[in-house]
Amino acid sequence: MYKLFFRLFFTRMDPERAHHLAFRWIRLAARVPVLRTFLAAALAPRHKELRTEAFGLRMHGPFGLAAGFDKNAVAIDGMAMLGFDHVEIGTVTGEPQPGNPRKRLFRLVPDRALINRMGFNNDGSAAVAARLHARVPVFRTVVGVNIGKTKVVPEAEAAADYVKSTERLARHADYLVVNVSSPNTPGLRNLQATESLRPLLTAVREAADRTVTDRRVPLLVKIAPDLADEDVDAVADLAVELGLDGIIATNTTIAREGLKSPAHLTGETGGLSGAPLKQRSLEVLRRLHARVGDRLTLVGVGGIENAEDAWQRILAGATLVQGYSAFVYEGPFYARAIHKGLAARLNASPYATLAEAVGADTRKAAV
C-alpha cells in the first residue's frame, strides 16, 4: 500500500517537501494518545529475544534511526512510535544555520538511494538543548545526539565549536556522536585525519565529563565510507587509545560508481546514501571489528534495506544498526519488518542471544 502511495504521490513531489509533509504527519500522530498507542502496537511490537544493551543502555532492540531525519529533536516520540529502538537526532551545530540553497535533496529511485547536500540545516545547539530539556517522553527510547561543525567556523576553530555544542547538549544525550564525515560542510572531512581528530575528540570528551558529572556520556565518532583502509585502521586505533565508546560506520559517500539513475541526478553533488552504500559500509564495519574486537561498540549504517542487511551487520560486528534512506522507500512498516526478520534469523541461528551473534563472522574468519 505504501509503495503504491509513494509511487503515485511522493515521487511527484519535491523530496524535501515530501520529507517535511511525512514528518508533520508523524509528529501529529504522536500527539494523539489513542492514535499513537494504536500505531505503536501495530508498528512497534516487541521481540524479547532482540533486547540489546549498548554503552550500558538497555534498548528494546538493535535497530535505530540514523542522524539526519530528525535534525532538531522534534519527533523523537513519533519515530519511537514507528518502531525505532533508538533515535539519533542531528546533526546539530554550535550555531543555527539554514543549510545549503535548495534544491538539495534528490531521489535516485532506480538505485533506492538519495543524494543530499543539506549542509547541516538545523536550529543550533542552544535551541535543540532547550527542546530536549523541555521534552516529556511518551515512549521510552534511547536518544543519541549527533554534533557537527558550524559552516562559518574556520577549521582551526572547529574544536571550540564542537565543545560549545557538547556543553549545551551532553546532559540531554544518552550518547554523543562527533560527526566529522559529512561531505556537505567544506573542510569537515579533513577533521578525520588523526592529527586533527585527536585534539577534537579529546576536547569533546573533556567537555562532556566537565558538563555531566553524575554519569559518563558515551562518545562515538562517525566516519566516512570513502576513507582508505589504512585511515580506517588509524581512526580505529585512535578511538581505542582515547577510550571512545564506539564508532559509527558509515556516513554518506561521494562515490557514484554503478548507479542506474539518470545522469542529471547522479551528477548532483552531495552525499549518496541508500542501497549503493551497502557493500562498502559492510567492508568498513568488518575491518573495524577485526581491528578493535569488543573494545568498542560498533554501529552499522548505510544501505540497510531489510532484515538480512541488518543481520549481516550484526554478524560483521555491529551491536547496533541504523537506517534512514530505506525508510523513505519502505514506509512506516520498515522497522517492524526488520525486527520480525531479525527475530526469525536469530531463532534459526546457532546463537542463543543477539549479543552472541555480534561479530560471529569476524571470529570465524580469524580461526
GROMACS .gro file of C-alpha atoms in nm, residues 22 87 94 121 167 178 188 197-198 206-207 209 213 216 221 265 290 313 316 331 346 351:
model
   22
   22ALA     CA    1   0.559   1.297   0.615
   87VAL     CA    2   1.673   0.779   1.771
   94GLY     CA    3   2.705   2.519   1.756
  121ASN     CA    4   2.043   2.284   0.835
  167GLU     CA    5   2.844   2.176   2.681
  178VAL     CA    6   3.108   1.356   1.674
  188LEU     CA    7   3.476   1.885   0.761
  197LEU     CA    8   4.081   1.421   1.515
  198ARG     CA    9   4.287   1.355   1.828
  206GLU     CA   10   3.676   1.660   2.844
  207ALA     CA   11   3.379   1.892   2.784
  209ASP     CA   12   3.294   1.497   3.153
  213THR     CA   13   2.938   1.479   3.642
  216ARG     CA   14   2.966   0.911   3.178
  221VAL     CA   15   3.277   0.916   1.615
  265LEU     CA   16   2.060   1.303  -1.087
  290ALA     CA   17   3.874  -0.708   1.309
  313ARG     CA   18   2.589  -0.605   1.000
  316ALA     CA   19   3.010  -0.843   1.097
  331GLY     CA   20   0.750   0.348   0.471
  346LEU     CA   21   1.827  -1.523   1.543
  351TYR     CA   22   2.335  -1.819   1.870
   0.00000   0.00000   0.00000
